[in-house]
Tab-separated table of N, CA and C in Angstrom:
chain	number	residue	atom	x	y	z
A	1	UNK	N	0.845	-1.172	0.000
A	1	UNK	CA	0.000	0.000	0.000
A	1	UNK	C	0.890	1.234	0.000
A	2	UNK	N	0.963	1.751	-1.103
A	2	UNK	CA	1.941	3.155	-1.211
A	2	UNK	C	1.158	4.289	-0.206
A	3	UNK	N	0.170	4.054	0.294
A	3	UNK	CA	-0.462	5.622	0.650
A	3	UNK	C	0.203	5.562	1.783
A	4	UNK	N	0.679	4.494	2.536
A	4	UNK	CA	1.356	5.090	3.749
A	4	UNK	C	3.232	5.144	3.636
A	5	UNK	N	3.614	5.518	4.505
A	5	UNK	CA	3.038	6.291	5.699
A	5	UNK	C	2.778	7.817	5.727
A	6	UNK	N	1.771	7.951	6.669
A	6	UNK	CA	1.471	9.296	6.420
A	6	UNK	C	1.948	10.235	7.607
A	7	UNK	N	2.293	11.386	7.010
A	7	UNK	CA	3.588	11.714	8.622
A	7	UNK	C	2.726	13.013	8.475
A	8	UNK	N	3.400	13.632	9.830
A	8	UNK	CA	2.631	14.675	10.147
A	8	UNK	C	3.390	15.350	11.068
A	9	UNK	N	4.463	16.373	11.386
A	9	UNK	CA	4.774	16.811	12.424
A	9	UNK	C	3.786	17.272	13.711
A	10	UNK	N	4.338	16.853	15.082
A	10	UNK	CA	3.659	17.453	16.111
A	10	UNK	C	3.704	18.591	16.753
A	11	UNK	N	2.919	19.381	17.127
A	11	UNK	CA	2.805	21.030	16.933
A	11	UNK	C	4.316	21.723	17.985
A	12	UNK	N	4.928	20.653	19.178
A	12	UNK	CA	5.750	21.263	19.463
A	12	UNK	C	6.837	21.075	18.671
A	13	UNK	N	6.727	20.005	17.438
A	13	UNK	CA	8.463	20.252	16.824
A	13	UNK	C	9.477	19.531	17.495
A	14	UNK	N	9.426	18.225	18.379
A	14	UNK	CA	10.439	17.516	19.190
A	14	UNK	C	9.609	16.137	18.583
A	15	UNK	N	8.526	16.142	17.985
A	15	UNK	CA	8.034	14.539	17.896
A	15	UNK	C	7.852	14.468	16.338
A	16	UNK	N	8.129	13.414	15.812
A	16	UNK	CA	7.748	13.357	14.236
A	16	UNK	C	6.569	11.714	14.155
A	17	UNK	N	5.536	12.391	14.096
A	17	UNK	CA	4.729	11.303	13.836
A	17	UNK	C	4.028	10.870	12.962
A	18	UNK	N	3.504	9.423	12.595
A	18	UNK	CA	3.145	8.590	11.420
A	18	UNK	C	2.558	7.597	11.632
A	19	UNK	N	1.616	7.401	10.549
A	19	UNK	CA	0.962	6.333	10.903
A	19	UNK	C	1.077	5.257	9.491
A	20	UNK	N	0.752	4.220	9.784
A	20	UNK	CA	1.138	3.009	9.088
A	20	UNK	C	-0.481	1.557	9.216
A	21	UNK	N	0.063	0.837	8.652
A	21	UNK	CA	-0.499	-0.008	9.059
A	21	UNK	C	-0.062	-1.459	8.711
A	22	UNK	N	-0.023	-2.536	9.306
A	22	UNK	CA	0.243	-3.439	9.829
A	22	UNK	C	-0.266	-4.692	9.939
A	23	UNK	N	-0.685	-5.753	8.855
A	23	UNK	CA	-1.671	-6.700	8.917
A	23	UNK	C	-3.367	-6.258	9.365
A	24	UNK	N	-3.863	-5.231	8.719
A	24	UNK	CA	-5.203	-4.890	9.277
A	24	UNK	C	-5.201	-3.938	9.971
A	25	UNK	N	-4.132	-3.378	10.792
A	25	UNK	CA	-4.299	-2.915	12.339
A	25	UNK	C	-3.695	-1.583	11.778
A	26	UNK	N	-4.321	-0.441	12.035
A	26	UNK	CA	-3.619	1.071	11.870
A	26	UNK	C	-2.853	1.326	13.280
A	27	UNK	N	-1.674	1.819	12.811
A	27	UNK	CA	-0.757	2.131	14.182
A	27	UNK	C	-0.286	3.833	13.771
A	28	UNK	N	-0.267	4.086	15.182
A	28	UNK	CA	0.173	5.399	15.334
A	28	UNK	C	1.480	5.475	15.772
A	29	UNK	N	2.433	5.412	14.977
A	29	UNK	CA	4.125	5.706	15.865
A	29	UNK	C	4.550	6.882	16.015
A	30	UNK	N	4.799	7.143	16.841
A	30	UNK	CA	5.546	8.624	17.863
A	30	UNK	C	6.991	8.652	18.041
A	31	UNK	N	7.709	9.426	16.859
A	31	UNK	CA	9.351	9.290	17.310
A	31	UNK	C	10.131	10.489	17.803
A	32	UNK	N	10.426	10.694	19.073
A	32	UNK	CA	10.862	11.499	20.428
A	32	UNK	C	11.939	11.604	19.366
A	33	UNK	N	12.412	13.019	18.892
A	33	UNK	CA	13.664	13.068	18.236
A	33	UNK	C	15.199	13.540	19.360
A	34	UNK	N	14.518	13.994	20.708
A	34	UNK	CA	15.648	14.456	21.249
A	34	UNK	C	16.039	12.600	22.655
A	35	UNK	N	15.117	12.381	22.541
A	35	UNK	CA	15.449	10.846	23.540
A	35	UNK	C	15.678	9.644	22.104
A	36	UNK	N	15.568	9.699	20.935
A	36	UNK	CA	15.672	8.751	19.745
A	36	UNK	C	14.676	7.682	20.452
A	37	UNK	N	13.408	7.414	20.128
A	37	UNK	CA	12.718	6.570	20.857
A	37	UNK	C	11.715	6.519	19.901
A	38	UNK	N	11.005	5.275	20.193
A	38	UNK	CA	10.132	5.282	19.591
A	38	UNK	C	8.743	4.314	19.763
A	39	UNK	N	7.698	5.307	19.997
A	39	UNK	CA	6.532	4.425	20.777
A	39	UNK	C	5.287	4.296	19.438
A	40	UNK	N	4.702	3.245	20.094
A	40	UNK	CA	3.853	2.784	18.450
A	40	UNK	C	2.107	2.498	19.730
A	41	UNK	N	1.469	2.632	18.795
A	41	UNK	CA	0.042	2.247	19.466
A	41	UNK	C	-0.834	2.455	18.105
A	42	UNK	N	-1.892	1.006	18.506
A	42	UNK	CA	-2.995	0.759	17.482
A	42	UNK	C	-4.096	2.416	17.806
A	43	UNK	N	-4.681	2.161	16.330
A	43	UNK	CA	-5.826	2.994	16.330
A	43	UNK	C	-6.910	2.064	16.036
A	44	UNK	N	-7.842	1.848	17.140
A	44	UNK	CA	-8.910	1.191	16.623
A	44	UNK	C	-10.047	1.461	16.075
A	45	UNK	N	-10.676	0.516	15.397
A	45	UNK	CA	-12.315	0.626	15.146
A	45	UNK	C	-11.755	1.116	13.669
A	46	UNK	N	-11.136	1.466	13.624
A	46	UNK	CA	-10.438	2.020	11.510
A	46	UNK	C	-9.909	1.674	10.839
A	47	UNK	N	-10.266	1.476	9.671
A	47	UNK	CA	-9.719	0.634	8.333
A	47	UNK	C	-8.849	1.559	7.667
A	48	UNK	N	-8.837	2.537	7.818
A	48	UNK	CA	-7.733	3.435	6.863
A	48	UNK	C	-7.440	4.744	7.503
A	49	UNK	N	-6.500	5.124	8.007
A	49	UNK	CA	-6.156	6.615	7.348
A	49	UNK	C	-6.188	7.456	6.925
A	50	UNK	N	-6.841	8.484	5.946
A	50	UNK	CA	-6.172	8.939	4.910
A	50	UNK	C	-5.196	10.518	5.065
A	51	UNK	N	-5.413	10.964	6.264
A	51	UNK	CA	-4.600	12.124	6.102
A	51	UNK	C	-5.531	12.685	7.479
A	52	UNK	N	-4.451	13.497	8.632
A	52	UNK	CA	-4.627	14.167	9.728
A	52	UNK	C	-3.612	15.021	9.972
A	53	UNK	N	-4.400	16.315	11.124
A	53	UNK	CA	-3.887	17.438	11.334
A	53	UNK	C	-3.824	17.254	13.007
A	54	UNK	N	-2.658	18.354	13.404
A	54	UNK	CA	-2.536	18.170	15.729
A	54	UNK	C	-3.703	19.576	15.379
A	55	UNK	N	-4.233	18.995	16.412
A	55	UNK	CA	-4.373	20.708	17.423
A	55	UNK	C	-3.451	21.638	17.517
A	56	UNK	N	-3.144	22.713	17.993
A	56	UNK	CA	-2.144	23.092	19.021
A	56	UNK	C	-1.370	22.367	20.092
A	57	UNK	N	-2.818	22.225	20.450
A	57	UNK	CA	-2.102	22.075	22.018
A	57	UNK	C	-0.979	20.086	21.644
A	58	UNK	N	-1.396	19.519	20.435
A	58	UNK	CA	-0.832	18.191	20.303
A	58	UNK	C	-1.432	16.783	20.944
A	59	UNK	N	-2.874	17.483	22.087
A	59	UNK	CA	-3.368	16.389	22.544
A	59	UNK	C	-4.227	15.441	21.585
A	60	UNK	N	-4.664	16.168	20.771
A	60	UNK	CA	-5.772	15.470	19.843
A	60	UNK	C	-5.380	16.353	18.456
A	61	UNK	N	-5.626	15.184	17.133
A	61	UNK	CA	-5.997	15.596	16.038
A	61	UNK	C	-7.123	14.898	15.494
A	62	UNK	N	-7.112	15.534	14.794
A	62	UNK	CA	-8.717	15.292	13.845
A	62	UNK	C	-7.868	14.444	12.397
A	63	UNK	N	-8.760	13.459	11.645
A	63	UNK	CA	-8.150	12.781	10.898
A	63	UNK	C	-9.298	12.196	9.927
A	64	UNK	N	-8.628	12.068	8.717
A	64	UNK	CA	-10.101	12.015	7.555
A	64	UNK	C	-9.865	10.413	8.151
A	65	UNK	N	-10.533	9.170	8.041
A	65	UNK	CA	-10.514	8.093	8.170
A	65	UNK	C	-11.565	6.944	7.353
A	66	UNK	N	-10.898	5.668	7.103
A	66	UNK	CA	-12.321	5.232	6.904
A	66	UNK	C	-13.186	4.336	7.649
A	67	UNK	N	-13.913	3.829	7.929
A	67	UNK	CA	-14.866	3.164	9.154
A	67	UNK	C	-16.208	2.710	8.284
A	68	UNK	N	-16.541	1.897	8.418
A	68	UNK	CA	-17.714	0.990	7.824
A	68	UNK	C	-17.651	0.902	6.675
A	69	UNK	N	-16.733	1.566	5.637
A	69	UNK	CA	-16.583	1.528	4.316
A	69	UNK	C	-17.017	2.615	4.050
A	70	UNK	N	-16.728	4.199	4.853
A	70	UNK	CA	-16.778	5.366	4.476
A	70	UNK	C	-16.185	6.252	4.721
A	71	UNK	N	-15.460	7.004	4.468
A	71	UNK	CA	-14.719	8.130	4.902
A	71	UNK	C	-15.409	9.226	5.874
A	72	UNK	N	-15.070	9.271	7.183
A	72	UNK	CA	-15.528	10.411	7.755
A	72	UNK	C	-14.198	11.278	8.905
A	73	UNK	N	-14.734	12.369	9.106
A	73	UNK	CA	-13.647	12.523	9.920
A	73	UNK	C	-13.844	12.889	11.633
A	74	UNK	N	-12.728	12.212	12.210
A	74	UNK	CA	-12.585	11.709	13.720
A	74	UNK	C	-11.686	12.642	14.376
A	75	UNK	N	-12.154	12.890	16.068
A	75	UNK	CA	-11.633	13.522	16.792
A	75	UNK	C	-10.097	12.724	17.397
A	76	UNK	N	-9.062	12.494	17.397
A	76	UNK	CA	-8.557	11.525	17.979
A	76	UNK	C	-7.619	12.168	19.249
A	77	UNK	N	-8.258	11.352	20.635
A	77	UNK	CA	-7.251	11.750	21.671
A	77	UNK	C	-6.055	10.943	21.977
A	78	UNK	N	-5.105	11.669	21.799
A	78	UNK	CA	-3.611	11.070	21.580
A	78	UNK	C	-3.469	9.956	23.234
A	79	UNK	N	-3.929	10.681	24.413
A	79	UNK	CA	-3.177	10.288	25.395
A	79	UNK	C	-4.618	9.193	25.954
A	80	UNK	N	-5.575	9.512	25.450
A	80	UNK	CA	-6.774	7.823	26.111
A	80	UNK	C	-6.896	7.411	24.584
A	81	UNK	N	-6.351	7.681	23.622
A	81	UNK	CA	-5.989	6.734	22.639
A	81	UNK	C	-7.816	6.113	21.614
A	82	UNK	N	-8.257	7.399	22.148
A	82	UNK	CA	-9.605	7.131	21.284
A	82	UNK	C	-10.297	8.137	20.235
A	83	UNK	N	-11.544	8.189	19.880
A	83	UNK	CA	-11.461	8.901	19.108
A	83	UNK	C	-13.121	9.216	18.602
A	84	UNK	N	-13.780	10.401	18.359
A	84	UNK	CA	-14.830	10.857	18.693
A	84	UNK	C	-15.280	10.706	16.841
A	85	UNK	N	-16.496	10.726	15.998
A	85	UNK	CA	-16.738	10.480	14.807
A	85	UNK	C	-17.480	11.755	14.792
A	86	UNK	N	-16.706	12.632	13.532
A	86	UNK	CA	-17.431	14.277	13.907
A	86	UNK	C	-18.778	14.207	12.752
A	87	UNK	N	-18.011	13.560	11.730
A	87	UNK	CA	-19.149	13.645	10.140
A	87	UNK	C	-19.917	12.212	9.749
A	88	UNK	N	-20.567	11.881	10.562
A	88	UNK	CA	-20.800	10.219	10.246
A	88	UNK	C	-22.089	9.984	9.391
A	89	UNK	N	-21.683	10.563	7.807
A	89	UNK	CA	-22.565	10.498	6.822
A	89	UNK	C	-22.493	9.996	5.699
A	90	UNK	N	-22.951	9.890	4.537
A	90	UNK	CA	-22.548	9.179	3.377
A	90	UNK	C	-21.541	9.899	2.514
A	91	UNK	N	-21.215	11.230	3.079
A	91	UNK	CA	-20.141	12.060	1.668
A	91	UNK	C	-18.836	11.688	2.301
A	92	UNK	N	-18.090	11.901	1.491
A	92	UNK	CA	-16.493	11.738	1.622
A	92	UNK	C	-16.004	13.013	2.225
A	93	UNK	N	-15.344	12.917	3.085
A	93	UNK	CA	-14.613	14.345	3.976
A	93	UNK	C	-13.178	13.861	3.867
A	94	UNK	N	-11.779	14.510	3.317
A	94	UNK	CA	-10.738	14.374	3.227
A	94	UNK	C	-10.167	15.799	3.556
A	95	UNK	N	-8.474	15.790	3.467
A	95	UNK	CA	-7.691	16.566	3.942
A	95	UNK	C	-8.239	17.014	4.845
A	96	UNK	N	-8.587	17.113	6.230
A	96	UNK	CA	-8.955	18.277	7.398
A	96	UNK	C	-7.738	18.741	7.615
A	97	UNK	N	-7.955	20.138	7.759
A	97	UNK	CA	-6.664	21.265	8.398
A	97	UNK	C	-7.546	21.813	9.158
A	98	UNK	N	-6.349	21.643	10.521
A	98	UNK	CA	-6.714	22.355	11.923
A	98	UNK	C	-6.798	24.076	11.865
A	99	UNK	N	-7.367	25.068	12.441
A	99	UNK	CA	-7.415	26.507	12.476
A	99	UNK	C	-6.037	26.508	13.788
A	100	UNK	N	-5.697	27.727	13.224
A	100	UNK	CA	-4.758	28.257	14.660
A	100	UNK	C	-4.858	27.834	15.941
A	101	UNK	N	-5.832	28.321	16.477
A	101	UNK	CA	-6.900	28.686	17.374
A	101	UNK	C	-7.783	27.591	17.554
A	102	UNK	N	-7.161	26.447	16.964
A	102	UNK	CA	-8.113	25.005	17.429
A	102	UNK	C	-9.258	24.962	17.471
A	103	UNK	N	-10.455	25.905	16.937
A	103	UNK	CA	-11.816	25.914	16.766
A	103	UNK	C	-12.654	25.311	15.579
A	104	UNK	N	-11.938	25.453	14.662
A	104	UNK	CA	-12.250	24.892	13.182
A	104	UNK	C	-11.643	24.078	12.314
A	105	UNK	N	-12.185	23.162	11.905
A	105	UNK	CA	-11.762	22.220	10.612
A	105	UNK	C	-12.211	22.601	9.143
A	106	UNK	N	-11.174	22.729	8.399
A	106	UNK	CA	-11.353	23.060	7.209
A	106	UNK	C	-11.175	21.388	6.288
A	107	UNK	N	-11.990	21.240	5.452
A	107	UNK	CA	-12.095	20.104	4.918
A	107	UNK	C	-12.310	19.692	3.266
A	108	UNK	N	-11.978	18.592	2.811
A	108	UNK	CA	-12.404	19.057	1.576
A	108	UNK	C	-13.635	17.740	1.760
A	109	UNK	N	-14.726	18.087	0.585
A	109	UNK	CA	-15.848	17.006	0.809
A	109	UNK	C	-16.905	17.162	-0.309
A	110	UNK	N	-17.772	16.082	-0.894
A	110	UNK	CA	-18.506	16.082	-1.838
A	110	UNK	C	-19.677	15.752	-1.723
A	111	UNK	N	-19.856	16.769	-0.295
A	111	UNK	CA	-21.266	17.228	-0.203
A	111	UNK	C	-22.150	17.743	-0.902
A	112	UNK	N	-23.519	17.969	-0.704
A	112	UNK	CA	-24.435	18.600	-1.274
A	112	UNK	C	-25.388	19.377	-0.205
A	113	UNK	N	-25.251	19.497	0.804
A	113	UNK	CA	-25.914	20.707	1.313
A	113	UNK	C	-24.848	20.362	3.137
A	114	UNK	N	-24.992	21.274	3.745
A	114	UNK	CA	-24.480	21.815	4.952
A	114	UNK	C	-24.161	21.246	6.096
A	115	UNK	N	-25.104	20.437	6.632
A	115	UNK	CA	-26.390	19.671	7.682
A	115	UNK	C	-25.963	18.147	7.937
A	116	UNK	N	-25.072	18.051	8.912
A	116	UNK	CA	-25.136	16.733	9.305
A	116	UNK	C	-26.584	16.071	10.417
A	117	UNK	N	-27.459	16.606	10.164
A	117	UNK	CA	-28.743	16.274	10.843
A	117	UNK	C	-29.770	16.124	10.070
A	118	UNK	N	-29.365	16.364	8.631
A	118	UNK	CA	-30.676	15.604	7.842
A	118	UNK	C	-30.766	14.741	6.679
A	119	UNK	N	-31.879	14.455	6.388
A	119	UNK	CA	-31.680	13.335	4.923
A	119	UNK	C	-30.949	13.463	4.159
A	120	UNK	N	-29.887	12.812	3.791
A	120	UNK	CA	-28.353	12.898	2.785
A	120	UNK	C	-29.064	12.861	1.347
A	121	UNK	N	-29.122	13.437	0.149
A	121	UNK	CA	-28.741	12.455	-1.001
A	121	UNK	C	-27.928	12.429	-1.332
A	122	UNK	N	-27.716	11.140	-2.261
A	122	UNK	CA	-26.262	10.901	-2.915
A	122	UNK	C	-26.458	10.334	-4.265
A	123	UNK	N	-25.907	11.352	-5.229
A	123	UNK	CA	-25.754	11.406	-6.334
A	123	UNK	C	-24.832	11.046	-7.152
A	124	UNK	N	-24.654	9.676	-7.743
A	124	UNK	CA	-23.415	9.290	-8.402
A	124	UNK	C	-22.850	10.050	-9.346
A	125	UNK	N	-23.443	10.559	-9.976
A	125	UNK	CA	-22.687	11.698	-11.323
A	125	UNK	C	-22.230	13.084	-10.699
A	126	UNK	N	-22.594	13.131	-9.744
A	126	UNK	CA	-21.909	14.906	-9.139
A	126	UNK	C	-20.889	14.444	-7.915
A	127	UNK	N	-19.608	14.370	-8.318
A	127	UNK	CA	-18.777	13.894	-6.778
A	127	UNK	C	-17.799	15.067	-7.011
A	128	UNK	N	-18.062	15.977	-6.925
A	128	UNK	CA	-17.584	17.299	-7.323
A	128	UNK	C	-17.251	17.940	-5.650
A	129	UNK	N	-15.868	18.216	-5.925
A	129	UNK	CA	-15.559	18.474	-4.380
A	129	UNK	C	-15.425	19.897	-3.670
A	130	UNK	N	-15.783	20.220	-2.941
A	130	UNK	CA	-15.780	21.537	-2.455
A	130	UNK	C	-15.059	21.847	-1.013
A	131	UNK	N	-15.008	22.905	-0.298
A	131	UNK	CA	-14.110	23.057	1.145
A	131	UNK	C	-15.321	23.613	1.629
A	132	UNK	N	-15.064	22.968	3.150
A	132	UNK	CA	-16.196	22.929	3.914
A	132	UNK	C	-15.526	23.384	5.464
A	133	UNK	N	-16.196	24.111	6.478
A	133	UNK	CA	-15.666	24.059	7.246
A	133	UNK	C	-16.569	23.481	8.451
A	134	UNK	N	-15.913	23.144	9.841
A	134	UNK	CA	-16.654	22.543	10.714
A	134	UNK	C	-16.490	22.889	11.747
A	135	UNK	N	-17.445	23.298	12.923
A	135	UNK	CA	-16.814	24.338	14.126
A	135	UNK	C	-17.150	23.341	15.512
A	136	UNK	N	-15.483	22.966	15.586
A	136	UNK	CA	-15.399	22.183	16.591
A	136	UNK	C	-16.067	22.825	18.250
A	137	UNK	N	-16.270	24.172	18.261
A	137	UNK	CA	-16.934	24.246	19.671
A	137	UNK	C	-18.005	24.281	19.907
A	138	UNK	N	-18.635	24.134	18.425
A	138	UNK	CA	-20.195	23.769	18.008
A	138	UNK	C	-20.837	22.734	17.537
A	139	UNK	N	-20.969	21.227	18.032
A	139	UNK	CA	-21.409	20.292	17.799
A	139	UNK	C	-22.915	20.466	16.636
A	140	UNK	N	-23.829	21.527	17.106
A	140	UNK	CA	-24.755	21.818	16.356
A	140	UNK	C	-24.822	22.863	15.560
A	141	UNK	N	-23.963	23.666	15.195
A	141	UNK	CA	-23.556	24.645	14.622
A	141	UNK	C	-23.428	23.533	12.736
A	142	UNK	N	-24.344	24.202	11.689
A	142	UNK	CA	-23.893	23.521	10.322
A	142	UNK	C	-22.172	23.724	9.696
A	143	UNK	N	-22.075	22.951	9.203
A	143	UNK	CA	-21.010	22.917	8.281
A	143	UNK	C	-21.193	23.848	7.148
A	144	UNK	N	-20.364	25.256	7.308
A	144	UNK	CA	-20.660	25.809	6.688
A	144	UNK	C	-19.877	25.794	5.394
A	145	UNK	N	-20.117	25.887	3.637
A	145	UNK	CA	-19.389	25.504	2.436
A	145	UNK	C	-18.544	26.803	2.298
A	146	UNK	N	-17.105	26.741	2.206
A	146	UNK	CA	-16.378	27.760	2.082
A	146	UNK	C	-16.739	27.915	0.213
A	147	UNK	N	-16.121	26.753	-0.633
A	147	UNK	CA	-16.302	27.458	-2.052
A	147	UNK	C	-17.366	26.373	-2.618
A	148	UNK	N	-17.884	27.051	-3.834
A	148	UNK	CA	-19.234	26.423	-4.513
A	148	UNK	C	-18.679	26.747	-5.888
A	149	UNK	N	-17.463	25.595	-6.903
A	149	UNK	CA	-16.856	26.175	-7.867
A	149	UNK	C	-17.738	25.270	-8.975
A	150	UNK	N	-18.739	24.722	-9.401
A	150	UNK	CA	-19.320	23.796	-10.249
A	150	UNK	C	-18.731	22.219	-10.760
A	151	UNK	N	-18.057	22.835	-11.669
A	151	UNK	CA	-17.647	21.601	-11.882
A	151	UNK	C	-15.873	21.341	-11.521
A	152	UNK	N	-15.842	21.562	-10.676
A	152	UNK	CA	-14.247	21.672	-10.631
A	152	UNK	C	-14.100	20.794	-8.995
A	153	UNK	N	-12.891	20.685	-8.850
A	153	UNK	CA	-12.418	20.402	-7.567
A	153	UNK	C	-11.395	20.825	-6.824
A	154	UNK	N	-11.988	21.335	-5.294
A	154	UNK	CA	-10.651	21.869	-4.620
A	154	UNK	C	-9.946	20.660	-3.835
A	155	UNK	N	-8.987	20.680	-3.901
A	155	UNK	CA	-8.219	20.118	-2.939
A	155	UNK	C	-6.988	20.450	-2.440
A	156	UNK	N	-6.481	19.436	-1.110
A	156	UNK	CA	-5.268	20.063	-0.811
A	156	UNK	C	-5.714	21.665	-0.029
A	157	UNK	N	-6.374	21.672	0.951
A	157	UNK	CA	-6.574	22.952	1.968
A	157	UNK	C	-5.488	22.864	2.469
A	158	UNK	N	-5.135	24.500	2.692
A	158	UNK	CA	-4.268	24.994	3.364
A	158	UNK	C	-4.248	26.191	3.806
A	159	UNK	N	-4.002	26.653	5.420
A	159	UNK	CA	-3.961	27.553	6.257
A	159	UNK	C	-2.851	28.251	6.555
A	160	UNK	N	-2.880	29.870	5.739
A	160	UNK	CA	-1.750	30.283	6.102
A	160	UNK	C	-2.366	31.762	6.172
A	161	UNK	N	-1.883	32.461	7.824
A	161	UNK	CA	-2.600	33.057	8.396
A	161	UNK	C	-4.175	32.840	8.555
A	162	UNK	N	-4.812	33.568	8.410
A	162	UNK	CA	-6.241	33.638	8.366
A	162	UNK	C	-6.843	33.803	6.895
A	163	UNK	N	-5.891	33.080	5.802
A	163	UNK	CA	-6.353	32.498	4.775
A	163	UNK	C	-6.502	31.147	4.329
A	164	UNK	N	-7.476	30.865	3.587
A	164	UNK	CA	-7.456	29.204	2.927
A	164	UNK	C	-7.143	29.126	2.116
A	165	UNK	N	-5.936	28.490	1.106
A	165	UNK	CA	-5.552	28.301	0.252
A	165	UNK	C	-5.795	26.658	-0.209
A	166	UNK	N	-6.038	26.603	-1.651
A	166	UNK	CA	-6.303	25.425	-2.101
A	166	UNK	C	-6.164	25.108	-3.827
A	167	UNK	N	-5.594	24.306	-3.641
A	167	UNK	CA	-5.565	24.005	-5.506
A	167	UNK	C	-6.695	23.320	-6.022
């Protein structure tokens, strides 16, 4: 499987971490660059990966994943080693990037309206991807659509200052 490993520096800059996987089993390895060490732990309940961002603070990141045979994306706490399901719907949610300020997830996804609280459709001919954002101190707060480009696709979000950049 070429997609791994997928690395990710940790927000203080002393840990370089990655995840892999392993006969079935997704592992999270943590390598201490100033002790050369290196600690590994399963991620359960997930079949894939595909790409995650730290917080600040490094206790938890958020991570696109897949689970029942769908991509959604998960809260994950580094130190009880679990992990909260933020989008648990039928669209695909990839790349999440963390905000500064740890309040928001920026995402890319091939949604069709806002609302993780109501009837989904899903349309095979429109998988047309857009950036979405998600406000982690608002469980009920909608997902609001940053761009609405037709037929095109953004991907690859990226946060630099208090802009979103995306190809």
């Amino acid at each position: 499987d070429y997609s791994y490993p997928i690395i990710e520096w940790h927000p203080t800059g002393k840990l370089l971490t990655f995840i892999t996987e392993d006969k079935g089993q997704v592992l999270l390895h943590t390598y201490n660059l100033k002790q050369k060490s290196l600690a590994t732990k399963p991620i359960f309940q997930i079949e894939k990966v595909l790409s995650y961002d730290f917080l600040q603070s490094g206790r938890q990141f958020v991570f696109s994943g897949i689970a029942e045979g769908q991509s959604d994306l998960f809260l994950y706490n580094v130190l009880g080693n679990t992990q909260k399901n933020l989008t648990k719907d039928i669209y695909d949610d990839l790349d999440p990037v963390i905000s500064d300020d740890g309040n928001k997830i920026y995402f890319v996804s091939n949604r069709l309206n806002d609302s993780l609280n109501m009837e989904h459709e899903y349309d095979a001919y429109n998988q047309e991807k857009d950036i979405f954002v998600y406000d982690l101190l608002n469980d009920d707060a909608p997902i609001a659509e940053i761009t609405n480009t037709g037929d095109r696709d953004e991907i690859a979000p990226l946060l630099v200052g208090n802009r979103i950049l995306y190809s």
